Coordinates of C-alpha atoms (C1' of nucleotides) in Angstrom, one line a residue:
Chain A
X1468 CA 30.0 0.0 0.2
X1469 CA 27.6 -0.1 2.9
X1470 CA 26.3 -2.8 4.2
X1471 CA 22.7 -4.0 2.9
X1472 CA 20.0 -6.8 3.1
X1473 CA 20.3 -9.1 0.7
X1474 CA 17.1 -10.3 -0.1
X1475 CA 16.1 -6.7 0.0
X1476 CA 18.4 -6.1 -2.6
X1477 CA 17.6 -9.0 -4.9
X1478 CA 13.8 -8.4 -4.4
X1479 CA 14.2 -5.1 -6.3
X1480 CA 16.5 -5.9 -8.3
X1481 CA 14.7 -8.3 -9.6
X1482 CA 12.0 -6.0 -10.8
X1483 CA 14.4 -3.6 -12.4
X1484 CA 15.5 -6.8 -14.0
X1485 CA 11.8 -7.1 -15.8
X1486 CA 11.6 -3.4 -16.0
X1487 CA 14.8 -3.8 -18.7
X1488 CA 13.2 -6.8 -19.9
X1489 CA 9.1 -6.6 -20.2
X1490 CA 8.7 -9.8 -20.4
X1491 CA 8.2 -13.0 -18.8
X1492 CA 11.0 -14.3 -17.5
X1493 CA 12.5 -18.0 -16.6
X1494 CA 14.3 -18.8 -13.1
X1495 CA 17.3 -19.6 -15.1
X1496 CA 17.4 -15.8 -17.2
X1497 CA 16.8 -14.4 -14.0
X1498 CA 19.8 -16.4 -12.7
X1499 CA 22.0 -15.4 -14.9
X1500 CA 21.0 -11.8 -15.4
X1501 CA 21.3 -11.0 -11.4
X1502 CA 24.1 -13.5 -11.2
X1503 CA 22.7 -15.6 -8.5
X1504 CA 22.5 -18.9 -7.5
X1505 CA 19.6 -21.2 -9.0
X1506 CA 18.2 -22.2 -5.9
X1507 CA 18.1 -18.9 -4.2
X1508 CA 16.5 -17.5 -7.3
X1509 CA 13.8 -20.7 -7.1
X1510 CA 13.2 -19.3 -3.4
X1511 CA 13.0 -15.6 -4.1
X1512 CA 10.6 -16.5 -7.0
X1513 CA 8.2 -18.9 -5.3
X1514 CA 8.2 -16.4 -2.3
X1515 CA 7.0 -13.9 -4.3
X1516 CA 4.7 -15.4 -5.8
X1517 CA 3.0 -16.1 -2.6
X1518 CA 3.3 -12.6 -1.6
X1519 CA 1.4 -11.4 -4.5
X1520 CA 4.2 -9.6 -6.6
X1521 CA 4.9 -12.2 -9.4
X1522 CA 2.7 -14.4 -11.2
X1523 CA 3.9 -17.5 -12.6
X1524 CA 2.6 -19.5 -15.3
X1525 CA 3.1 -23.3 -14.7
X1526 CA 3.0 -24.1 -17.8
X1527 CA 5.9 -22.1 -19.4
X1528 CA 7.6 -22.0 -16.2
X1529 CA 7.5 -18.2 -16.5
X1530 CA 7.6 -15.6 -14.0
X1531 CA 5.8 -12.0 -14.5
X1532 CA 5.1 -9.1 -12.1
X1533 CA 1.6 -8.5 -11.5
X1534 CA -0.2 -4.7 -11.3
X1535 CA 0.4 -4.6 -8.0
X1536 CA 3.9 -3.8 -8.3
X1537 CA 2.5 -1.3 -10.5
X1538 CA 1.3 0.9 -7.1
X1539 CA 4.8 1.1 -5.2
X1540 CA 6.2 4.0 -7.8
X1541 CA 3.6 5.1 -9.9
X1542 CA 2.3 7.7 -7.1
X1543 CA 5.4 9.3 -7.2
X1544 CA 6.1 10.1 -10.4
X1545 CA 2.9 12.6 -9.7
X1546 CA 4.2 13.8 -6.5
X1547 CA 7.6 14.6 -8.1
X1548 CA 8.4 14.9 -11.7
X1549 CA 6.9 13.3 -14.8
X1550 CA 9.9 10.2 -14.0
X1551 CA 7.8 8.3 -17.3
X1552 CA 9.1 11.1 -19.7
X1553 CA 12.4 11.3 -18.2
X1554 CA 13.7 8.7 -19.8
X1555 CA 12.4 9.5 -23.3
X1556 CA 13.9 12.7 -22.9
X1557 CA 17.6 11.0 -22.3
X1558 CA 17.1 9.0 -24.8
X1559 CA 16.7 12.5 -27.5
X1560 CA 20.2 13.3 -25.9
X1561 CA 21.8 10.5 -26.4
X1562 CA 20.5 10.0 -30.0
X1563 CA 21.4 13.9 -30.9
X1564 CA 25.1 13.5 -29.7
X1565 CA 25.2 9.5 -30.0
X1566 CA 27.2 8.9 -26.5
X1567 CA 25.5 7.5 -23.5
X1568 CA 23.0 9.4 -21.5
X1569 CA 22.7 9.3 -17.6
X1570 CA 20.4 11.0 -15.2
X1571 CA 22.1 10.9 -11.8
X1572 CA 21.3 11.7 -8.2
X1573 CA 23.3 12.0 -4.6
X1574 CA 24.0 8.5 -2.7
X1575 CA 26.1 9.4 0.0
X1576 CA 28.9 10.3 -1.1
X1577 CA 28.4 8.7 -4.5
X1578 CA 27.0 9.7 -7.7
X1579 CA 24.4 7.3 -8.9
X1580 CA 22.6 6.0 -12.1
X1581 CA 19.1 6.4 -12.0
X1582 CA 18.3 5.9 -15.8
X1583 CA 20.9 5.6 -18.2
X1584 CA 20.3 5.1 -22.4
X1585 CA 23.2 3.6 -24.3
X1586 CA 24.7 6.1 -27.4
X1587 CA 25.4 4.5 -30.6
X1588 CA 29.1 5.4 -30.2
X1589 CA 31.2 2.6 -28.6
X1590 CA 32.9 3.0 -25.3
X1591 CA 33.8 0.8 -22.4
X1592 CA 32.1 2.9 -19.6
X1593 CA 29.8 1.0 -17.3
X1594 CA 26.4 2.8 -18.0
X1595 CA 23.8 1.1 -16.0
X1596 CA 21.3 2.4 -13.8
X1597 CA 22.0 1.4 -10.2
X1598 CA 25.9 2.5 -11.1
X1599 CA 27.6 4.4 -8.2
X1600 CA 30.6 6.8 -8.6
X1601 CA 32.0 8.9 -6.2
X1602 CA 30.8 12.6 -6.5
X1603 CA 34.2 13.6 -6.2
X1604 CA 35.1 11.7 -9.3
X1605 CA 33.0 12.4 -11.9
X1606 CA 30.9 15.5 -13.8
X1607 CA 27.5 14.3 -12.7
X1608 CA 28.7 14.6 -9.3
X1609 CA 30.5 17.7 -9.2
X1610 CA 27.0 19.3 -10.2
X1611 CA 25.6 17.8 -7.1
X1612 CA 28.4 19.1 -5.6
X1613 CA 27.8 22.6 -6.7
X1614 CA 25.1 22.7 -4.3
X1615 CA 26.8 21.6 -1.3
X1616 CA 28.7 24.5 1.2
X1617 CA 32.7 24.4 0.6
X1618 CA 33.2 22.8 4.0
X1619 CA 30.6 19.5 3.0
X1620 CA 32.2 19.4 0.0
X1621 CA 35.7 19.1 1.6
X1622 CA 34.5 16.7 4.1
X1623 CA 33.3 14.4 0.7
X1624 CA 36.3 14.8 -0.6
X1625 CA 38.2 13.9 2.4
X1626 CA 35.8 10.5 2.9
X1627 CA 36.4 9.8 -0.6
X1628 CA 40.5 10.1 -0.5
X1629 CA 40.0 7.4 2.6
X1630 CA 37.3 5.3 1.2
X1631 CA 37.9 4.7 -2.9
X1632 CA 37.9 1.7 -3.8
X1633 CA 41.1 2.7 -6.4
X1634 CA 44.3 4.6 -6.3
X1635 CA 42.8 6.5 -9.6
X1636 CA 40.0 7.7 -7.5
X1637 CA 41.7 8.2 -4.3
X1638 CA 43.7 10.8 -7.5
X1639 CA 41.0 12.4 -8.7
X1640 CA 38.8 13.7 -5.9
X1641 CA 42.3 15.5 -4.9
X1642 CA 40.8 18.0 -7.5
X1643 CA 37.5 17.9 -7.1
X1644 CA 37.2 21.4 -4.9
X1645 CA 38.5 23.0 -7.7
X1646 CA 36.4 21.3 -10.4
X1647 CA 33.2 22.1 -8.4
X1648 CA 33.8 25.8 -8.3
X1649 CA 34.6 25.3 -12.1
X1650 CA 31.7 23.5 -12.4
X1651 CA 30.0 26.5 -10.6
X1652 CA 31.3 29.0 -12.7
X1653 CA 30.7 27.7 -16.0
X1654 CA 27.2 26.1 -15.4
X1655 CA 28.6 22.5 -16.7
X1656 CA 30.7 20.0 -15.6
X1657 CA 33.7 18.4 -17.6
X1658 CA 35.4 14.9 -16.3
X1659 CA 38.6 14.1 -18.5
X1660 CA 40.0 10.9 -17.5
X1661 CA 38.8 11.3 -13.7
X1662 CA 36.2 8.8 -13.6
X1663 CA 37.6 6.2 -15.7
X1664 CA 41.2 6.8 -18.2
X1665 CA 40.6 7.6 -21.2
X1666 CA 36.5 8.5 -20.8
X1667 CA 34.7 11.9 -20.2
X1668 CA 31.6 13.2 -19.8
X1669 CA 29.4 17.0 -19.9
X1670 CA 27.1 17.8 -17.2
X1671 CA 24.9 19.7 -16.0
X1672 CA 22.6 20.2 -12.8
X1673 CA 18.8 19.4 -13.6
X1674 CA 16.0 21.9 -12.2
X1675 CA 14.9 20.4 -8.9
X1676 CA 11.4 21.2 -6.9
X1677 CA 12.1 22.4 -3.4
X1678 CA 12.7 19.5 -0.8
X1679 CA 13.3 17.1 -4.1
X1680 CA 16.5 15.3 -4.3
X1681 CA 18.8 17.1 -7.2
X1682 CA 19.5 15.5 -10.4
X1683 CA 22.1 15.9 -12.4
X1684 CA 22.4 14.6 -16.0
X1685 CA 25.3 13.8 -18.0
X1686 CA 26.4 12.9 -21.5
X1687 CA 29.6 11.3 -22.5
X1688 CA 32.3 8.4 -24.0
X1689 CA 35.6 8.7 -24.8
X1690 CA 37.0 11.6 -24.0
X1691 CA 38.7 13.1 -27.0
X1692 CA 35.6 12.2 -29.1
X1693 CA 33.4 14.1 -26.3
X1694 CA 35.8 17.3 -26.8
X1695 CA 35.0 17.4 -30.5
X1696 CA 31.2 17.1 -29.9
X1697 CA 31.2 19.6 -26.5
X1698 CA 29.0 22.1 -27.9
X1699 CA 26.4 19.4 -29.5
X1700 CA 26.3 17.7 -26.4
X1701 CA 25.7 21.2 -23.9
X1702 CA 22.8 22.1 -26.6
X1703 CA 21.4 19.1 -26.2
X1704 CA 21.9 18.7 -22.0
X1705 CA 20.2 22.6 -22.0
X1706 CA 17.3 21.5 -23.9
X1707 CA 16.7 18.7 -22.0
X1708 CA 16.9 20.8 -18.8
X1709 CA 14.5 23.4 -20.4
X1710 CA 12.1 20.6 -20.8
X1711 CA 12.7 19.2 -17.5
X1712 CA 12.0 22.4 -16.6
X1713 CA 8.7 22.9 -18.3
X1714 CA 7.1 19.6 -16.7
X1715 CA 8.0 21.4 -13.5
X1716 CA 5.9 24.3 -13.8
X1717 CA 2.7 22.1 -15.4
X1718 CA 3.4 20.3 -12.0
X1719 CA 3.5 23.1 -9.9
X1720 CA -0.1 24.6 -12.4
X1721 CA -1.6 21.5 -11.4
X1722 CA -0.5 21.3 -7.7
X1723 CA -2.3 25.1 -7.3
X1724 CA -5.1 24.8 -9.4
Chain E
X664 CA 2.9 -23.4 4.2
X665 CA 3.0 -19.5 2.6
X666 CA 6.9 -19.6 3.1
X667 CA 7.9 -16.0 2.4
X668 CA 11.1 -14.3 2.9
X669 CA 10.7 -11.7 5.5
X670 CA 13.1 -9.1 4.4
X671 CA 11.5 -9.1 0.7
X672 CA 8.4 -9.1 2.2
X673 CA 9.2 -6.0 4.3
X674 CA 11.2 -4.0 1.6
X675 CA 7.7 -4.5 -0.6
X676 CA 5.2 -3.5 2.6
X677 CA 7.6 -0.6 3.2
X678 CA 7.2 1.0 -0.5
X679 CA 3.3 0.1 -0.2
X680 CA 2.8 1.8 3.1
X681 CA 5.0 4.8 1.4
X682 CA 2.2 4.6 -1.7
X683 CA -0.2 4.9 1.4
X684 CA 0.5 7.7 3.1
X685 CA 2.5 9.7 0.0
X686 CA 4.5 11.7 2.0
X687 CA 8.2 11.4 4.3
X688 CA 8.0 8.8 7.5
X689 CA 10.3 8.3 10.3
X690 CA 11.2 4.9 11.5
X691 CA 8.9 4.9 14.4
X692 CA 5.7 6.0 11.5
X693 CA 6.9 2.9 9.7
X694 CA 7.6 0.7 12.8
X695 CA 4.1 1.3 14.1
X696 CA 2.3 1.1 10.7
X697 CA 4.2 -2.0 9.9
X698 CA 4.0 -4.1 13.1
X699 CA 7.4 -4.3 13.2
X700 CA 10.6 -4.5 16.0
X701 CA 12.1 -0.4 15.4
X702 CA 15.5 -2.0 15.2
X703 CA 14.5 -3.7 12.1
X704 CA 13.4 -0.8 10.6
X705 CA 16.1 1.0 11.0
X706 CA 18.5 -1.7 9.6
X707 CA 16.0 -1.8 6.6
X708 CA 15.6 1.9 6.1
X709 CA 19.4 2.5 5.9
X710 CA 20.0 -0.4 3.8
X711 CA 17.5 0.9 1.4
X712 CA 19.3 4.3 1.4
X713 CA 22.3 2.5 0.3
X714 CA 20.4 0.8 -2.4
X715 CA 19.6 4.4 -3.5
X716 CA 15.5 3.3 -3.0
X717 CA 14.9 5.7 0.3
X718 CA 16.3 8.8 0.8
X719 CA 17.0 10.3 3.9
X720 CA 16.1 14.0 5.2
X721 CA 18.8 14.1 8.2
X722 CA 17.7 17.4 9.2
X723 CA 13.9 15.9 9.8
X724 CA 15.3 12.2 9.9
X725 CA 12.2 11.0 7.8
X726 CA 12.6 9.0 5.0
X727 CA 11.2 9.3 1.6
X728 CA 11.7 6.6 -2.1
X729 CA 13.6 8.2 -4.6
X730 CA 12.8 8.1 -8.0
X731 CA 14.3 5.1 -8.6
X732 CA 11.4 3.0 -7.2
X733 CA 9.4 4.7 -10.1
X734 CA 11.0 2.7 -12.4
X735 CA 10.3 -0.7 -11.0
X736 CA 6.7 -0.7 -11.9
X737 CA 5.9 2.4 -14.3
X738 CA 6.1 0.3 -17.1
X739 CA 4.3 -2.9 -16.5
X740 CA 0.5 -1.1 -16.7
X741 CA 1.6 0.3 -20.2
X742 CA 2.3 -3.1 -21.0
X743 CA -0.8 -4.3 -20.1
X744 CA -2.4 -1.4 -21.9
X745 CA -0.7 -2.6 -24.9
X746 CA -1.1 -6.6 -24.6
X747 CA -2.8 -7.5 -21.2
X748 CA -6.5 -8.3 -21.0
X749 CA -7.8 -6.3 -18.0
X750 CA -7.0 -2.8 -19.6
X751 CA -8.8 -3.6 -22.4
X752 CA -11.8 -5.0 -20.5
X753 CA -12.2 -2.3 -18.9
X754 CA -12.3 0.3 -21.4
X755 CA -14.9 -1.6 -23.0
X756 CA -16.8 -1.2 -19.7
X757 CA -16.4 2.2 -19.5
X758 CA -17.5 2.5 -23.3
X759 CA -20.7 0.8 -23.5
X760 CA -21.8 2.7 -20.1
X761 CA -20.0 5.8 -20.8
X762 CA -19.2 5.8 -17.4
X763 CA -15.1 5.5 -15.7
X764 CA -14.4 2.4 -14.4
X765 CA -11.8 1.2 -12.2
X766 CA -10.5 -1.9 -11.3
X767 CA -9.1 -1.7 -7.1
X768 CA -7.3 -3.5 -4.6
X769 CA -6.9 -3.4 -1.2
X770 CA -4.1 -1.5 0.6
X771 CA -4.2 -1.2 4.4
X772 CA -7.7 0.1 4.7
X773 CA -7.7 1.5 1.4
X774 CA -9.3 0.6 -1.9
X775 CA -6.1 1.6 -4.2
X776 CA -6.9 2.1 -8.1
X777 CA -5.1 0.2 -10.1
X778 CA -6.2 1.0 -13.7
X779 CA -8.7 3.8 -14.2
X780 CA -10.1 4.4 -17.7
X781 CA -12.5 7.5 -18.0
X782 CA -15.8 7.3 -19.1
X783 CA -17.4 9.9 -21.7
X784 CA -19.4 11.4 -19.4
X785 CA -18.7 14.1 -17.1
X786 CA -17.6 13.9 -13.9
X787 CA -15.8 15.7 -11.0
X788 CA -15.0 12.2 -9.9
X789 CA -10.9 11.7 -9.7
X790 CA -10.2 8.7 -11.0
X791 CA -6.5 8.1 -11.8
X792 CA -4.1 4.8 -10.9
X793 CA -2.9 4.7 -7.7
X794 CA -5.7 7.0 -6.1
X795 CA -6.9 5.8 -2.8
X796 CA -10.3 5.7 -1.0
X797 CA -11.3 4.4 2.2
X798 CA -12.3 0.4 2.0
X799 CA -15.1 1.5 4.0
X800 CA -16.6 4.5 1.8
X801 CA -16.8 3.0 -1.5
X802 CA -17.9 0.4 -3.4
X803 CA -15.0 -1.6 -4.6
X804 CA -14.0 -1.4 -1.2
X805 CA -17.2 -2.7 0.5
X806 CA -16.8 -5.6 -2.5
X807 CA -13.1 -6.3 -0.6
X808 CA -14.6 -6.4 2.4
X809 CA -17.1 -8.5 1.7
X810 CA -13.6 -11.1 2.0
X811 CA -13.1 -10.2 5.8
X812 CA -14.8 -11.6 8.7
X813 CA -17.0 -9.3 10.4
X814 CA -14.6 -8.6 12.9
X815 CA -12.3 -7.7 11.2
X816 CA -14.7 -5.4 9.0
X817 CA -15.5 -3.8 12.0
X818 CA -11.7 -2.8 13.0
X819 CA -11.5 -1.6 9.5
X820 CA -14.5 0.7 10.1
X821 CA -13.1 1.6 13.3
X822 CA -9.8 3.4 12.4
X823 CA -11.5 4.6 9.0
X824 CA -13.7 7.0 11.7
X825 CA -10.6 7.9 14.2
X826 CA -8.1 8.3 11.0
X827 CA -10.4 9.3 8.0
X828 CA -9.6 12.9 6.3
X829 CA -12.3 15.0 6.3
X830 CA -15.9 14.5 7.9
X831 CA -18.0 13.2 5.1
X832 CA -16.0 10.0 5.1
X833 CA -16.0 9.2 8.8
X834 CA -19.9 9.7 8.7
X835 CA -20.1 7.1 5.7
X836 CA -18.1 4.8 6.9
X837 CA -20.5 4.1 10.0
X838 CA -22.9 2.6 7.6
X839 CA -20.5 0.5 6.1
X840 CA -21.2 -3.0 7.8
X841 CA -24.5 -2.9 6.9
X842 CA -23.2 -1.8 3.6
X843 CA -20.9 -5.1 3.0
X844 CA -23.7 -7.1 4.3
X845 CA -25.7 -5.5 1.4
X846 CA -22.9 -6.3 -0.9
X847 CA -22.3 -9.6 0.2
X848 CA -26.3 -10.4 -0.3
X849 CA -27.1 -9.0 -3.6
X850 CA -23.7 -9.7 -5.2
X851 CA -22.7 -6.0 -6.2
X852 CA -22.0 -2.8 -4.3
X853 CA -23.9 0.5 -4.8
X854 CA -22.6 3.9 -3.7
X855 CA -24.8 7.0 -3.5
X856 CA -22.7 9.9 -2.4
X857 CA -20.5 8.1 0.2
X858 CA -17.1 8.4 -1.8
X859 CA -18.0 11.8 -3.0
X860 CA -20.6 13.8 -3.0
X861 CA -23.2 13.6 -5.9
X862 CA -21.2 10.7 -7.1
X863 CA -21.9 7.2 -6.8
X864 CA -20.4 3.6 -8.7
X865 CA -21.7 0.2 -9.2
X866 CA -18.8 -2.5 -7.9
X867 CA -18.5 -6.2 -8.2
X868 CA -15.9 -8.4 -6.9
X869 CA -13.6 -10.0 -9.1
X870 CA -12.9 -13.6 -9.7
X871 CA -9.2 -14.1 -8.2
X872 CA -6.8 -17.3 -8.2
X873 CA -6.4 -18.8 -5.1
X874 CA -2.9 -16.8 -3.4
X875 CA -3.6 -14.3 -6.0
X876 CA -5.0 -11.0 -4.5
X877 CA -8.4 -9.7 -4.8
X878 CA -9.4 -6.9 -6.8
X879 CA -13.0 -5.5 -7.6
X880 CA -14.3 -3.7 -10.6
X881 CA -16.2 -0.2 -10.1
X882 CA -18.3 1.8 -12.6
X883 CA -19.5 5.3 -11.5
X884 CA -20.2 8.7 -12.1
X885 CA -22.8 11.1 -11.0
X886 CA -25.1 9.6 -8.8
X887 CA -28.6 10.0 -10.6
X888 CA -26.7 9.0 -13.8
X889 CA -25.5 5.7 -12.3
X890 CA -28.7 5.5 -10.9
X891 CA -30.5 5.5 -14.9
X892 CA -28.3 3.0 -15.9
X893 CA -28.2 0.5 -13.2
X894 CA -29.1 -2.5 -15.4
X895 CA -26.8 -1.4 -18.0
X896 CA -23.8 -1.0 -15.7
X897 CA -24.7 -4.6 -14.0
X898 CA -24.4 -6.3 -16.8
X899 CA -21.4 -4.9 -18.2
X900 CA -19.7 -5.3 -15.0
X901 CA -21.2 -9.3 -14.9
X902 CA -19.9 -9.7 -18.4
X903 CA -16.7 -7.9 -17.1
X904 CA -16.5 -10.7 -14.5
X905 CA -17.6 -13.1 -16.9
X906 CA -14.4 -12.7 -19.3
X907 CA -12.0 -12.9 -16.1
X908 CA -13.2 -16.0 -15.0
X909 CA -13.0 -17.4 -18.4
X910 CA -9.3 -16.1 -18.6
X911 CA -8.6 -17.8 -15.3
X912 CA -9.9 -20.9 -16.2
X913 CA -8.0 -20.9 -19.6
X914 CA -5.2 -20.7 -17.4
X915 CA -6.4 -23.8 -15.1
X916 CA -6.8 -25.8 -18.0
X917 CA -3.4 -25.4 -19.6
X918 CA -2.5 -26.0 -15.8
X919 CA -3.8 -29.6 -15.8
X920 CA -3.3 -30.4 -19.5
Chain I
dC274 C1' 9.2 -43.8 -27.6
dA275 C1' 13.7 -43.8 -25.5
dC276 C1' 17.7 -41.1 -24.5
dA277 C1' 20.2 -37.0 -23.5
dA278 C1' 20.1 -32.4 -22.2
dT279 C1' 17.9 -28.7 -19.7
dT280 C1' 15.6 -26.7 -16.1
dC281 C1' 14.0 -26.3 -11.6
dA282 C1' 12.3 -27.6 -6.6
dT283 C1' 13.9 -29.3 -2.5
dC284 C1' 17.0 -30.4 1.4
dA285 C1' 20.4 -29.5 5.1
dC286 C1' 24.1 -27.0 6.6
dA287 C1' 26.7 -22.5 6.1
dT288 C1' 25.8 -17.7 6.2
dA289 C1' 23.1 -13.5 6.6
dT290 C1' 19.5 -11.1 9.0
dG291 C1' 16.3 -10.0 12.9
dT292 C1' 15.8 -8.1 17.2
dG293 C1' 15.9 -6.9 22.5
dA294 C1' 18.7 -4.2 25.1
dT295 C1' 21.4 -0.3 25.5
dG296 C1' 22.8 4.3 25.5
dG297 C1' 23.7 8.4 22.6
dA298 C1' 21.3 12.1 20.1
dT299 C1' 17.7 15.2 19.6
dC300 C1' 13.6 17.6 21.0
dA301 C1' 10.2 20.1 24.0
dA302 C1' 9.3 22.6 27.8
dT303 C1' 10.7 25.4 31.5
Chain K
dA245 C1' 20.8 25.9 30.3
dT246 C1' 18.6 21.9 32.4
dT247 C1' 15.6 18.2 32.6
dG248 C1' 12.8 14.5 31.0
dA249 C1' 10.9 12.4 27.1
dT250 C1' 11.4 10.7 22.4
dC251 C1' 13.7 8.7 18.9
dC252 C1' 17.0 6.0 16.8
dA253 C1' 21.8 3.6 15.7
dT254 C1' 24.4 -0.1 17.2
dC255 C1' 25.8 -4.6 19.2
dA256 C1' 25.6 -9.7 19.9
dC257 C1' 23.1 -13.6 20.0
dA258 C1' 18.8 -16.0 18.2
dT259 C1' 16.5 -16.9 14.0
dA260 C1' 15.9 -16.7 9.1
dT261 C1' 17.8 -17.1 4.6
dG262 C1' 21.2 -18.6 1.1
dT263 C1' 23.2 -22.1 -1.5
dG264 C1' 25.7 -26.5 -3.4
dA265 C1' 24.2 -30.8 -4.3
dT266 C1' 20.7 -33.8 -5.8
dG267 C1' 17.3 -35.9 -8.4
dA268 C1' 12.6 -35.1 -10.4
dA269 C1' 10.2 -33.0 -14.2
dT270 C1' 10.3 -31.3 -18.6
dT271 C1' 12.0 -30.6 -23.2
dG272 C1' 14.4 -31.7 -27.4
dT273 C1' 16.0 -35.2 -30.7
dG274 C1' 16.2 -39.1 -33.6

DNA sequence: CACAATTCATCACATATGTGATGGATCAAT
DNA sequence: ATTGATCCATCACATATGTGATGAATTGTG
């Protein structure tokens, strides 16, 4: 997509890397987990190390973040929503209806991962946080969508047709205006197939605080096996919304008070 | 010598100076808080939106971290809670004194919190990870400052008085040379109602590795409290100290063996 | 204790990023 | 609306960083 830094990008995702992991880690796991060269990985390492972030221990030839990595996000979970409980609460979802879990938020004109929980249920969709897919193409983002004006939304739709990176996407967001309104009409969205053959997913639009980004979060797997469990898997997206929800307002209590 | 790569470097002081001021920044806030060429931070600021780690309000053009960064370091202090040393040092601190006790760092001329375990007794004090006071106006902070030359204590002092939020802290921080002086004499710092009113803590620097940062353990509540149990809170504090320097050294030694 | 297999730090050139200069976009004031 | 002042995105060359190859250090094995 766009262009970015690299060493920006590798610096954080680095420490997503040990916050899947919680653990020390080796240059070589690290290696192979971001799939990066060895020596650049050495670099990135040492340099961090100097800079405070990661703490090495010479002996095991391990590398660990220290607390103060601990001080870039923990301020905002505060500020914004209780992020810690977030991903508990996916986690509920996807054990209730056993298919993956995402939470999802606007990237331009994609739809990203920002915590996603595996379901038990096997499928081949790429659930990782960090994921992008267009908003055109897929349920989470036609809930973003849902709060755009008709004419933004056409405008996405139109950069997607130009900019996918497939024919099958290039496809789908040809329908997307129509599955928004849907989307708008029903209170859930419902991809079949247009984000990846064969795979669907139920979503819905999270409560957002005003100026907040909006989240949307989804549930889903192969499609025909989502269509059997649709009503499992809205109860369970509307009870995690409620309880989005409720951490809102003991927000908002404690902002006032 | 410290070779460390400047974009990773940047991408870090970025999300700390966010920490900082808590609130959305155009590029020329971050330019001139950073020291660095506008161009840059534009280049970094828009890669970061397309890692989905900034977000951008067009209408305001300020920029603010999304969730995401959240996750990067949310989980490493419940690890330490669970396994790490200082958490649990701490707490034992703040149980034989009965006081809260923090353990701070040092972020632009703030003394940053970053683990706070409450004490039994009551306080109005707000002590929570992440908080920030100025470097100046407290006591782990006049402990970090006892690190800086004078000069550069005295620039520190300087733009705590022109940028400090409310009175009480601009008029504390004009005694705060002689306060580090104090500090760096006697080997702890003492606060009577400089932080907060009524309230006061007991500080001491804490042994740090060399390229490791510094951090200083505090131990307060209300002032005359504190005050009673000066003796008490010394020596838990020394014997605080005491097990850190122990735990460093265990470290040296498997260094060398 | 020697040998083989891993793992990692370092170097030097290939590539990516930083930045001064520029002008377009937006804002504030009349 | 018009002007002048800010603010910021972009470009092209200067600088910083990435990386394959290498060998040193460490670990595993008998």
């Amino acid at each position: 997509m766009n262009a970015s830094i690299k060493s920006s990008q590798r610096t954080l995702e680095l420490f997503e890397l040990f916050s899947l992991e919680q653990r020390p880690l080796t240059i070589k796991e690290i290696t192979e987990a971001l799939g990066m060269p060895q020596s650049s990985t050495s670099v990135l390492a040492k340099s961090l190390v100097s800079l405070g972030y990661l703490e090495k221990n010479e002996m095991r030839r391990t590398y660990y973040p220290t607390l103060r990595i601990s001080l870039l996000g923990t301020w905002i979970r505060r500020q914004h929503q209780r992020a810690g409980q977030l991903p508990a609460l996916l986690s509920e979802v996807a054990r209730v209806t056993g298919e993956s879990t995402i939470l999802a938020m606007r990237n331009g004109i994609y739809s990203q991962y920002l915590i996603a929980q595996k379901g038990n249920s096997p499928t081949r969709a790429q659930v990782e946080s960090g994921m992008l897919y267009p908003l055109a193409c897929c349920s989470t983002g036609w809930c973003l969508l849902t709060l755009e004006s008709k004419e933004a939304v056409s405008k996405i739709v139109r950069r997607t047709i130009s900019e996918a990176k497939n024919e099958h996407w290039r496809k789908s967001a040809k329908h997307a205006v129509e599955q928004v309104e849907l989307t708008q009409n029903r209170g859930y969205a419902f991809s079949k197939g247009e984000t990846m053959e064969r795979l669907g997913a139920i979503s819905i639009l999270l409560p957002s605080m005003p100026g907040a980004y909006a989240m949307s979060a989804g549930c889903g797997g192969w499609v025909d096996r989502v269509e059997g469990k649709k009503d499992l898997i809205l109860g369970a997206l509307n009870e995690l919304a409620h309880s989005v929800r409720q951490l809102k307002d003991q927000d908002e209590q404690i902002l006032f008070s």
